[in-house]
mmCIF file of C-alpha atoms in Angstrom:
data_model
loop_
_atom_site.group_PDB
_atom_site.id
_atom_site.type_symbol
_atom_site.label_atom_id
_atom_site.label_comp_id
_atom_site.label_asym_id
_atom_site.label_seq_id
_atom_site.Cartn_x
_atom_site.Cartn_y
_atom_site.Cartn_z
ATOM 1 C CA MET A 1 -17.700 10.023 -10.281
ATOM 2 C CA MET A 2 -19.010 11.464 -6.824
ATOM 3 C CA LYS A 3 -17.208 13.675 -4.634
ATOM 4 C CA ARG A 4 -17.944 14.298 -0.949
ATOM 5 C CA ARG A 5 -16.454 16.978 0.598
ATOM 6 C CA ALA A 6 -18.912 17.504 4.235
ATOM 7 C CA PHE A 7 -17.785 20.199 6.509
ATOM 8 C CA VAL A 8 -16.799 18.139 9.262
ATOM 9 C CA ALA A 9 -15.796 21.130 12.189
ATOM 10 C CA ALA A 10 -15.290 19.605 14.683
ATOM 11 C CA VAL A 11 -12.021 17.781 13.615
ATOM 12 C CA PRO A 12 -9.011 19.477 15.321
ATOM 13 C CA ALA A 13 -6.077 21.171 13.061
ATOM 14 C CA ALA A 14 -3.631 18.994 14.464
ATOM 15 C CA GLY A 15 -0.159 19.866 13.886
ATOM 16 C CA LEU A 16 2.424 18.109 12.275
ATOM 17 C CA ALA A 17 5.990 18.034 13.648
ATOM 18 C CA GLY A 18 8.369 18.545 10.350
ATOM 19 C CA SER A 19 5.848 19.232 7.805
ATOM 20 C CA ALA A 20 4.894 22.620 8.290
ATOM 21 C CA ALA A 21 8.325 24.283 6.222
ATOM 22 C CA ALA A 22 8.208 22.594 2.991
ATOM 23 C CA ALA A 23 4.413 22.504 2.574
ATOM 24 C CA PRO A 24 3.242 25.140 0.092
ATOM 25 C CA SER A 25 2.775 28.695 0.983
ATOM 26 C CA THR A 26 -1.259 28.513 0.278
ATOM 27 C CA PRO A 27 -2.627 25.037 0.807
ATOM 28 C CA ARG A 28 -5.706 23.978 -1.496
ATOM 29 C CA VAL A 29 -8.666 21.806 -1.042
ATOM 30 C CA ASN A 30 -7.993 18.738 -2.011
ATOM 31 C CA THR A 31 -11.371 17.007 -3.775
ATOM 32 C CA LYS A 32 -9.051 14.451 -5.279
ATOM 33 C CA MET A 33 -7.611 12.251 -2.828
ATOM 34 C CA HIS A 34 -10.102 9.339 -1.642
ATOM 35 C CA VAL A 35 -10.701 6.427 0.431
ATOM 36 C CA GLY A 36 -10.402 3.482 -1.417
ATOM 37 C CA GLY A 37 -10.992 -0.404 -0.904
ATOM 38 C CA ASP A 38 -8.851 -3.494 -1.341
ATOM 39 C CA TYR A 39 -8.203 -7.024 -1.415
ATOM 40 C CA HIS A 40 -7.679 -6.822 2.492
ATOM 41 C CA VAL A 41 -11.192 -7.869 2.739
ATOM 42 C CA VAL A 42 -13.680 -9.096 0.607
ATOM 43 C CA ALA A 43 -17.178 -9.359 1.175
ATOM 44 C CA GLY A 44 -17.698 -13.213 0.855
ATOM 45 C CA GLY A 45 -14.048 -13.953 1.643
ATOM 46 C CA LYS A 46 -10.753 -13.341 0.806
ATOM 47 C CA ASN A 47 -10.720 -15.732 -2.255
ATOM 48 C CA THR A 48 -13.814 -14.499 -3.626
ATOM 49 C CA GLU A 49 -13.721 -12.579 -7.110
ATOM 50 C CA MET A 50 -13.646 -8.814 -6.035
ATOM 51 C CA THR A 51 -16.502 -7.420 -8.609
ATOM 52 C CA THR A 52 -19.521 -9.574 -7.241
ATOM 53 C CA ARG A 53 -22.479 -7.646 -6.562
ATOM 54 C CA ARG A 54 -22.034 -8.400 -2.519
ATOM 55 C CA ASN A 55 -18.330 -7.036 -2.324
ATOM 56 C CA LEU A 56 -19.407 -3.590 -4.455
ATOM 57 C CA GLU A 57 -22.392 -3.146 -2.499
ATOM 58 C CA TYR A 58 -20.823 -3.631 0.574
ATOM 59 C CA ASN A 59 -17.820 -1.345 -0.528
ATOM 60 C CA LEU A 60 -20.267 1.864 -1.983
ATOM 61 C CA ARG A 61 -22.432 1.063 1.533
ATOM 62 C CA HIS A 62 -18.957 2.323 3.316
ATOM 63 C CA GLY A 63 -18.247 5.291 0.701
ATOM 64 C CA ILE A 64 -15.737 3.700 -1.467
ATOM 65 C CA ARG A 65 -16.035 3.974 -5.265
ATOM 66 C CA HIS A 66 -12.480 3.012 -5.786
ATOM 67 C CA LEU A 67 -11.016 -0.504 -5.452
ATOM 68 C CA THR A 68 -7.750 -2.050 -5.755
ATOM 69 C CA VAL A 69 -8.344 -5.862 -7.074
ATOM 70 C CA LYS A 70 -6.488 -9.169 -7.265
ATOM 71 C CA VAL A 71 -7.045 -10.949 -10.826
ATOM 72 C CA LEU A 72 -7.909 -14.838 -9.687
ATOM 73 C CA LYS A 73 -7.523 -16.089 -13.193
ATOM 74 C CA ASN A 74 -4.662 -16.062 -15.866
ATOM 75 C CA ASP A 75 -4.710 -16.740 -19.729
ATOM 76 C CA ALA A 76 -2.237 -20.063 -20.538
ATOM 77 C CA THR A 77 0.660 -17.376 -21.184
ATOM 78 C CA GLY A 78 0.589 -16.977 -17.333
ATOM 79 C CA ALA A 79 -0.818 -13.304 -17.740
ATOM 80 C CA TRP A 80 -4.122 -11.780 -16.469
ATOM 81 C CA ASP A 81 -7.028 -13.077 -18.163
ATOM 82 C CA ARG A 82 -8.400 -10.561 -20.431
ATOM 83 C CA GLY A 83 -11.940 -11.668 -20.438
ATOM 84 C CA LEU A 84 -12.038 -11.573 -16.875
ATOM 85 C CA LEU A 85 -10.350 -7.890 -16.429
ATOM 86 C CA ALA A 86 -12.985 -6.819 -18.929
ATOM 87 C CA TRP A 87 -15.931 -8.480 -16.875
ATOM 88 C CA MET A 88 -14.219 -7.222 -13.901
ATOM 89 C CA ARG A 89 -14.405 -3.819 -15.462
ATOM 90 C CA ASP A 90 -17.598 -3.923 -16.648
ATOM 91 C CA ASN A 91 -19.283 -4.988 -13.013
ATOM 92 C CA CYS A 92 -17.491 -1.904 -11.747
ATOM 93 C CA ASP A 93 -18.784 0.471 -14.163
ATOM 94 C CA ARG A 94 -22.227 -0.552 -13.744
ATOM 95 C CA ALA A 95 -22.026 0.094 -9.800
ATOM 96 C CA GLY A 96 -20.926 3.462 -10.277
ATOM 97 C CA VAL A 97 -17.311 2.312 -8.911
ATOM 98 C CA LYS A 98 -13.593 2.701 -11.016
ATOM 99 C CA MET A 99 -11.394 -0.088 -10.926
ATOM 100 C CA GLU A 100 -8.545 1.843 -10.086
ATOM 101 C CA ALA A 101 -5.647 -0.870 -9.222
ATOM 102 C CA ILE A 102 -4.539 -4.264 -9.585
ATOM 103 C CA ARG A 103 -2.273 -5.579 -7.038
ATOM 104 C CA MET A 104 0.246 -8.257 -8.926
ATOM 105 C CA PRO A 105 2.022 -11.093 -7.549
ATOM 106 C CA ALA A 106 5.617 -11.375 -6.576
ATOM 107 C CA THR A 107 6.316 -14.066 -8.340
ATOM 108 C CA TYR A 108 9.424 -12.323 -10.459
ATOM 109 C CA ILE A 109 11.565 -11.581 -7.653
ATOM 110 C CA ASN A 110 11.560 -14.956 -6.143
ATOM 111 C CA GLN A 111 13.273 -15.912 -9.743
ATOM 112 C CA ARG A 112 16.511 -17.676 -9.273
ATOM 113 C CA THR A 113 17.713 -17.779 -12.625
ATOM 114 C CA ALA A 114 17.935 -15.211 -15.463
ATOM 115 C CA ALA A 115 15.344 -17.474 -17.455
ATOM 116 C CA ASP A 116 12.581 -17.808 -15.127
ATOM 117 C CA GLN A 117 13.534 -13.877 -14.473
ATOM 118 C CA GLU A 118 12.953 -13.269 -18.216
ATOM 119 C CA ARG A 119 10.017 -15.290 -18.844
ATOM 120 C CA GLU A 120 8.173 -13.676 -15.324
ATOM 121 C CA LEU A 121 8.961 -9.942 -17.113
ATOM 122 C CA ASP A 122 7.786 -11.055 -20.301
ATOM 123 C CA ILE A 123 4.213 -11.576 -17.829
ATOM 124 C CA VAL A 124 4.498 -8.482 -15.955
ATOM 125 C CA VAL A 125 4.716 -6.456 -19.245
ATOM 126 C CA ARG A 126 1.566 -7.917 -20.646
ATOM 127 C CA ASN A 127 -0.129 -7.665 -17.609
ATOM 128 C CA VAL A 128 0.970 -3.637 -17.994
ATOM 129 C CA GLU A 129 -0.515 -3.676 -21.616
ATOM 130 C CA ARG A 130 -3.835 -5.484 -20.120
ATOM 131 C CA ALA A 131 -4.274 -3.624 -17.145
ATOM 132 C CA ALA A 132 -4.341 -0.500 -19.643
ATOM 133 C CA GLU A 133 -6.798 -1.680 -21.582
ATOM 134 C CA VAL A 134 -9.424 -1.876 -18.891
ATOM 135 C CA GLY A 135 -8.599 1.338 -17.437
ATOM 136 C CA VAL A 136 -6.155 0.525 -14.336
ATOM 137 C CA GLU A 137 -4.022 3.581 -13.172
ATOM 138 C CA VAL A 138 -2.098 1.881 -11.078
ATOM 139 C CA ILE A 139 -0.242 -1.709 -10.483
ATOM 140 C CA THR A 140 0.506 -2.548 -6.763
ATOM 141 C CA TYR A 141 3.704 -4.781 -5.712
ATOM 142 C CA HIS A 142 5.076 -6.174 -2.495
ATOM 143 C CA TRP A 143 8.365 -8.156 -3.032
ATOM 144 C CA THR A 144 8.312 -10.810 -0.640
ATOM 145 C CA LEU A 145 11.494 -13.361 -0.629
ATOM 146 C CA ILE A 146 10.454 -14.539 2.685
ATOM 147 C CA PRO A 147 6.386 -13.925 3.667
ATOM 148 C CA ILE A 148 5.301 -11.037 5.422
ATOM 149 C CA ARG A 149 6.349 -11.340 9.346
ATOM 150 C CA ARG A 150 4.574 -11.288 12.537
ATOM 151 C CA ASN A 151 5.622 -13.832 15.672
ATOM 152 C CA LYS A 152 2.809 -13.229 17.889
ATOM 153 C CA GLU A 153 -0.599 -11.330 19.285
ATOM 154 C CA THR A 154 -1.291 -8.912 21.698
ATOM 155 C CA PRO A 155 -4.637 -8.732 23.252
ATOM 156 C CA GLY A 156 -6.271 -5.374 22.182
ATOM 157 C CA ARG A 157 -9.742 -3.269 23.171
ATOM 158 C CA GLY A 158 -13.165 -4.722 22.879
ATOM 159 C CA GLY A 159 -11.489 -8.235 22.594
ATOM 160 C CA SER A 160 -9.229 -7.801 19.349
ATOM 161 C CA PHE A 161 -6.507 -9.454 19.183
ATOM 162 C CA TYR A 162 -2.789 -7.214 17.550
ATOM 163 C CA LYS A 163 -0.818 -9.145 15.677
ATOM 164 C CA ALA A 164 2.787 -7.899 16.591
ATOM 165 C CA PHE A 165 6.746 -8.930 16.112
ATOM 166 C CA THR A 166 9.740 -8.792 18.220
ATOM 167 C CA LEU A 167 12.847 -9.354 16.293
ATOM 168 C CA GLU A 168 14.515 -12.754 18.002
ATOM 169 C CA ASN A 169 17.106 -13.379 19.718
ATOM 170 C CA ASP A 170 17.895 -16.327 17.950
ATOM 171 C CA TRP A 171 16.456 -15.028 14.527
ATOM 172 C CA LYS A 172 20.148 -16.336 12.958
ATOM 173 C CA SER A 173 18.462 -19.904 13.874
ATOM 174 C CA LEU A 174 14.985 -19.564 11.739
ATOM 175 C CA PRO A 175 14.915 -21.764 8.832
ATOM 176 C CA VAL A 176 15.777 -20.131 5.527
ATOM 177 C CA GLU A 177 12.101 -19.604 3.266
ATOM 178 C CA ARG A 178 12.104 -21.404 0.106
ATOM 179 C CA SER A 179 13.850 -18.689 -2.012
ATOM 180 C CA GLY A 180 17.087 -19.633 -0.791
ATOM 181 C CA ARG A 181 19.733 -17.007 0.535
ATOM 182 C CA VAL A 182 19.692 -14.050 -1.611
ATOM 183 C CA SER A 183 22.386 -11.383 -0.877
ATOM 184 C CA HIS A 184 21.473 -7.283 -0.971
ATOM 185 C CA ALA A 185 23.827 -6.959 -4.445
ATOM 186 C CA GLU A 186 21.557 -10.229 -5.993
ATOM 187 C CA TYR A 187 18.243 -8.304 -4.785
ATOM 188 C CA TRP A 188 19.083 -5.125 -6.209
ATOM 189 C CA GLU A 189 20.274 -6.588 -9.339
ATOM 190 C CA ARG A 190 17.003 -8.521 -9.394
ATOM 191 C CA ILE A 191 15.085 -4.993 -8.759
ATOM 192 C CA GLU A 192 17.085 -2.950 -11.176
ATOM 193 C CA LYS A 193 16.397 -5.666 -13.934
ATOM 194 C CA PHE A 194 12.255 -5.001 -12.971
ATOM 195 C CA LEU A 195 12.526 -1.289 -13.504
ATOM 196 C CA LYS A 196 14.612 -0.884 -16.284
ATOM 197 C CA ARG A 197 12.503 -3.520 -18.368
ATOM 198 C CA VAL A 198 8.600 -2.280 -17.108
ATOM 199 C CA ILE A 199 8.944 0.989 -16.083
ATOM 200 C CA PRO A 200 9.380 1.951 -19.676
ATOM 201 C CA VAL A 201 6.708 0.128 -20.583
ATOM 202 C CA ALA A 202 4.384 1.684 -17.662
ATOM 203 C CA ALA A 203 5.020 4.668 -19.172
ATOM 204 C CA GLN A 204 4.392 4.132 -22.540
ATOM 205 C CA PHE A 205 1.241 2.492 -21.580
ATOM 206 C CA LYS A 206 0.501 5.506 -18.759
ATOM 207 C CA VAL A 207 -0.192 3.027 -15.849
ATOM 208 C CA LYS A 208 1.873 3.931 -12.415
ATOM 209 C CA MET A 209 3.931 0.967 -10.679
ATOM 210 C CA ALA A 210 3.417 1.158 -6.932
ATOM 211 C CA CYS A 211 5.951 -0.500 -4.778
ATOM 212 C CA HIS A 212 4.966 -1.476 -1.018
ATOM 213 C CA PRO A 213 8.148 -1.557 1.237
ATOM 214 C CA TYR A 214 9.067 -5.156 2.599
ATOM 215 C CA ASP A 215 7.045 -5.699 5.536
ATOM 216 C CA PRO A 216 8.680 -4.796 8.205
ATOM 217 C CA PRO A 217 12.017 -3.005 7.295
ATOM 218 C CA GLY A 218 15.080 -3.367 8.826
ATOM 219 C CA LEU A 219 15.359 -7.070 9.339
ATOM 220 C CA PRO A 220 19.000 -8.254 9.929
ATOM 221 C CA PHE A 221 20.572 -9.250 6.468
ATOM 222 C CA GLY A 222 20.259 -12.590 6.374
ATOM 223 C CA TYR A 223 17.065 -13.225 8.446
ATOM 224 C CA GLN A 224 15.546 -16.590 6.745
ATOM 225 C CA GLY A 225 18.292 -16.071 4.289
ATOM 226 C CA ALA A 226 16.969 -12.929 2.912
ATOM 227 C CA ASP A 227 19.297 -9.236 3.104
ATOM 228 C CA ASN A 228 15.764 -6.941 2.079
ATOM 229 C CA TRP A 229 16.156 -4.213 -0.146
ATOM 230 C CA ASP A 230 14.649 -2.165 2.337
ATOM 231 C CA SER A 231 17.209 -3.062 4.894
ATOM 232 C CA PRO A 232 18.949 -1.524 6.483
ATOM 233 C CA ASP A 233 17.391 2.159 6.506
ATOM 234 C CA VAL A 234 13.942 1.731 4.296
ATOM 235 C CA PHE A 235 14.227 5.848 3.521
ATOM 236 C CA ALA A 236 17.848 5.187 1.956
ATOM 237 C CA ALA A 237 16.020 2.512 0.367
ATOM 238 C CA ILE A 238 13.559 4.036 -1.131
ATOM 239 C CA LYS A 239 15.564 6.775 -2.627
ATOM 240 C CA ARG A 240 17.813 4.236 -4.499
ATOM 241 C CA TYR A 241 14.678 2.608 -5.357
ATOM 242 C CA GLU A 242 13.129 5.420 -7.195
ATOM 243 C CA ALA A 243 16.912 6.658 -8.815
ATOM 244 C CA ILE A 244 17.331 3.456 -10.952
ATOM 245 C CA VAL A 245 14.712 4.567 -12.970
ATOM 246 C CA GLU A 246 13.431 8.392 -12.664
ATOM 247 C CA SER A 247 10.025 8.375 -13.997
ATOM 248 C CA PRO A 248 6.816 9.713 -12.335
ATOM 249 C CA TRP A 249 5.552 5.694 -13.149
ATOM 250 C CA ASN A 250 8.170 4.275 -10.635
ATOM 251 C CA GLY A 251 6.612 5.402 -7.222
ATOM 252 C CA PHE A 252 5.202 3.509 -4.257
ATOM 253 C CA GLN A 253 2.452 1.943 -2.087
ATOM 254 C CA VAL A 254 3.571 4.298 1.148
ATOM 255 C CA CYS A 255 2.108 1.440 3.643
ATOM 256 C CA LEU A 256 2.573 3.996 6.840
ATOM 257 C CA GLY A 257 2.716 1.447 9.500
ATOM 258 C CA THR A 258 5.197 -0.824 7.320
ATOM 259 C CA ILE A 259 7.490 2.711 6.876
ATOM 260 C CA ALA A 260 7.217 2.882 10.461
ATOM 261 C CA GLU A 261 7.891 -0.627 11.570
ATOM 262 C CA GLY A 262 11.617 -0.035 10.050
ATOM 263 C CA LEU A 263 12.205 3.660 12.163
ATOM 264 C CA GLU A 264 13.572 4.168 15.881
ATOM 265 C CA ARG A 265 10.859 7.231 15.951
ATOM 266 C CA PRO A 266 8.387 6.451 13.929
ATOM 267 C CA ALA A 267 5.903 9.229 15.240
ATOM 268 C CA ALA A 268 8.211 11.938 13.648
ATOM 269 C CA GLY A 269 10.167 9.993 10.756
ATOM 270 C CA VAL A 270 7.167 8.994 8.633
ATOM 271 C CA ALA A 271 6.189 12.632 7.885
ATOM 272 C CA PRO A 272 8.997 13.572 6.107
ATOM 273 C CA ILE A 273 9.109 10.127 3.931
ATOM 274 C CA VAL A 274 5.820 11.181 3.052
ATOM 275 C CA GLN A 275 6.624 14.935 1.950
ATOM 276 C CA TYR A 276 9.783 14.007 -0.003
ATOM 277 C CA LEU A 277 7.477 11.432 -2.008
ATOM 278 C CA GLY A 278 4.462 13.781 -2.230
ATOM 279 C CA GLU A 279 6.397 16.171 -3.236
ATOM 280 C CA ARG A 280 8.117 13.983 -6.237
ATOM 281 C CA GLY A 281 4.565 12.885 -7.029
ATOM 282 C CA LYS A 282 6.004 9.217 -6.762
ATOM 283 C CA ILE A 283 2.375 8.321 -4.197
ATOM 284 C CA HIS A 284 0.501 5.864 -6.340
ATOM 285 C CA GLN A 285 -1.586 4.486 -3.317
ATOM 286 C CA VAL A 286 -1.274 4.891 0.571
ATOM 287 C CA HIS A 287 -2.030 2.135 3.346
ATOM 288 C CA MET A 288 -2.872 4.001 6.059
ATOM 289 C CA ARG A 289 -2.104 1.334 9.284
ATOM 290 C CA ASN A 290 -1.235 2.543 12.763
ATOM 291 C CA ILE A 291 1.634 0.942 14.878
ATOM 292 C CA LYS A 292 2.679 1.013 18.859
ATOM 293 C CA GLY A 293 6.386 0.483 18.840
ATOM 294 C CA LYS A 294 9.105 0.674 16.607
ATOM 295 C CA LEU A 295 11.828 -0.853 14.592
ATOM 296 C CA HIS A 296 11.958 -4.641 15.654
ATOM 297 C CA ASP A 297 9.634 -4.571 18.164
ATOM 298 C CA PHE A 298 6.005 -2.900 17.349
ATOM 299 C CA GLN A 299 1.978 -4.202 17.176
ATOM 300 C CA GLU A 300 -0.504 -3.076 14.528
ATOM 301 C CA VAL A 301 -3.260 -1.414 16.434
ATOM 302 C CA TYR A 302 -6.571 0.767 15.662
ATOM 303 C CA PRO A 303 -5.740 4.002 13.377
ATOM 304 C CA ASP A 304 -6.877 6.155 16.232
ATOM 305 C CA GLU A 305 -4.294 4.885 18.786
ATOM 306 C CA GLY A 306 -1.023 4.659 16.909
ATOM 307 C CA VAL A 307 2.012 6.470 16.953
ATOM 308 C CA MET A 308 1.396 8.695 14.371
ATOM 309 C CA ASN A 309 -0.696 11.402 13.705
ATOM 310 C CA PHE A 310 -2.793 10.522 10.489
ATOM 311 C CA PHE A 311 -4.862 13.993 10.284
ATOM 312 C CA GLY A 312 -1.520 15.603 10.029
ATOM 313 C CA ILE A 313 -0.080 12.897 7.243
ATOM 314 C CA THR A 314 -3.542 13.526 5.373
ATOM 315 C CA ARG A 315 -2.712 17.100 5.503
ATOM 316 C CA ILE A 316 0.800 16.738 3.587
ATOM 317 C CA LEU A 317 -1.118 14.318 1.000
ATOM 318 C CA ARG A 318 -3.618 17.367 0.511
ATOM 319 C CA ASP A 319 -1.166 19.885 0.132
ATOM 320 C CA THR A 320 1.234 18.123 -2.530
ATOM 321 C CA GLY A 321 -1.895 16.921 -4.995
ATOM 322 C CA PHE A 322 -1.988 13.286 -3.777
ATOM 323 C CA SER A 323 -4.992 12.101 -6.150
ATOM 324 C CA LEU A 324 -5.332 8.234 -5.850
ATOM 325 C CA SER A 325 -6.572 6.194 -2.936
ATOM 326 C CA ILE A 326 -5.947 6.191 0.792
ATOM 327 C CA CYS A 327 -6.739 2.518 2.046
ATOM 328 C CA PRO A 328 -7.070 1.163 5.549
ATOM 329 C CA ASP A 329 -4.734 -1.673 5.766
ATOM 330 C CA HIS A 330 -3.883 -4.397 8.688
ATOM 331 C CA LEU A 331 -6.390 -3.930 11.076
ATOM 332 C CA PRO A 332 -6.998 -6.109 14.251
ATOM 333 C CA HIS A 333 -9.236 -8.717 14.193
ATOM 334 C CA HIS A 334 -11.920 -10.562 16.547
ATOM 335 C CA PRO A 335 -13.848 -13.558 16.210
ATOM 336 C CA ASP A 336 -17.116 -11.742 16.124
ATOM 337 C CA ASP A 337 -15.576 -10.804 12.756
ATOM 338 C CA PRO A 338 -13.970 -13.288 10.912
ATOM 339 C CA GLU A 339 -14.013 -11.701 7.365
ATOM 340 C CA GLY A 340 -12.276 -8.636 8.796
ATOM 341 C CA THR A 341 -15.349 -6.201 7.166
ATOM 342 C CA GLU A 342 -16.665 -4.738 10.506
ATOM 343 C CA ALA A 343 -12.794 -3.762 11.195
ATOM 344 C CA PHE A 344 -12.342 -1.777 8.121
ATOM 345 C CA ALA A 345 -15.842 -0.617 8.041
ATOM 346 C CA TYR A 346 -14.429 1.293 10.871
ATOM 347 C CA GLY A 347 -11.204 1.995 8.492
ATOM 348 C CA TYR A 348 -13.148 3.587 5.823
ATOM 349 C CA GLY A 349 -15.016 6.138 7.706
ATOM 350 C CA TYR A 350 -11.877 6.839 10.018
ATOM 351 C CA ILE A 351 -10.025 8.105 6.336
ATOM 352 C CA GLN A 352 -12.985 9.703 4.783
ATOM 353 C CA ALA A 353 -13.261 11.553 7.722
ATOM 354 C CA LEU A 354 -9.754 12.592 7.720
ATOM 355 C CA ILE A 355 -10.309 13.821 4.202
ATOM 356 C CA GLN A 356 -13.270 15.877 5.005
ATOM 357 C CA GLY A 357 -11.520 17.428 8.019
ATOM 358 C CA VAL A 358 -8.263 18.560 6.175
ATOM 359 C CA ASN A 359 -10.116 19.937 3.168
ATOM 360 C CA ALA A 360 -12.874 21.616 6.098
ATOM 361 C CA GLU A 361 -10.171 23.456 7.797
ATOM 362 C CA LEU A 362 -9.235 25.491 4.772
ATOM 363 C CA GLN A 363 -13.298 26.023 3.767
ATOM 364 C CA ARG A 364 -14.039 27.673 7.517
ATOM 365 C CA GLY A 365 -14.609 31.216 7.390
#
């Protein structure tokens, strides 16, 4: 696998409040962390199979050699189709790309009866085994009892548009989503059942399970019928989630933008969460999305114009030994870029520069 360690002398050694005290006394160059591509943008359209020549070449042109894919076909049991998985893996291998992760759908968490939950857990267990068969290291997932919530757009630079959210004054009048009313206790019961059944299997097959926090965190209990697991305190919820089954295979897809959306002071509050999880080896993938705003009032912006210091956060990833993908996520959109390939090309380069920059500062002199 190609490693890129180009020297970037122009990148400033920006500091990050709250990170220095917990960092190792002797930081080391980290050549294992890398920029990754995923299902948010697929050359040819989001519903296109991700390991086509067109999409693989799009990713390779922008320095991407690690993919998080979606599997678009199941077999008669409901599990991922073995033939398709092998075909996708082989396509990646021929192109010199690693099929590093698979995105798992959120079907399980929406099941109301014990029988339906058990059926879906059986499918998840088979999927973990099948992922391991083709060399996949990570399965990511995002529990969405209610869909990801945005309720407006704001104008951005160059004629682009930013998706945004402001908590509605009348949120209690919003319709309940199809999952129905789910209390906090019931939500956590479903999570506990999932983790206790799946994580031992993941450990057996050496597949890391990576939970994405619900987006956005901190919604009031009862919002569209759900008491979301990462409300009211996203950091406390993350700690509770990992403690249910303490295992290196039970970790997180750390979406920096999502976590920021759940904090009153995201500029200062995200780094300690990254530090906490990084020190414990619980970061199995990173989504690098920036925002302007805070809890209950934010917009998703380009990575260079938001409230977070991504150079400092990448330092934490370097110093805690993170070795997997950092992926762009939820970039602004523009009518001249309907598939988002231009926006994500910018995101890929931005992340690659961050990785090179934090390593270059240790190589100077």
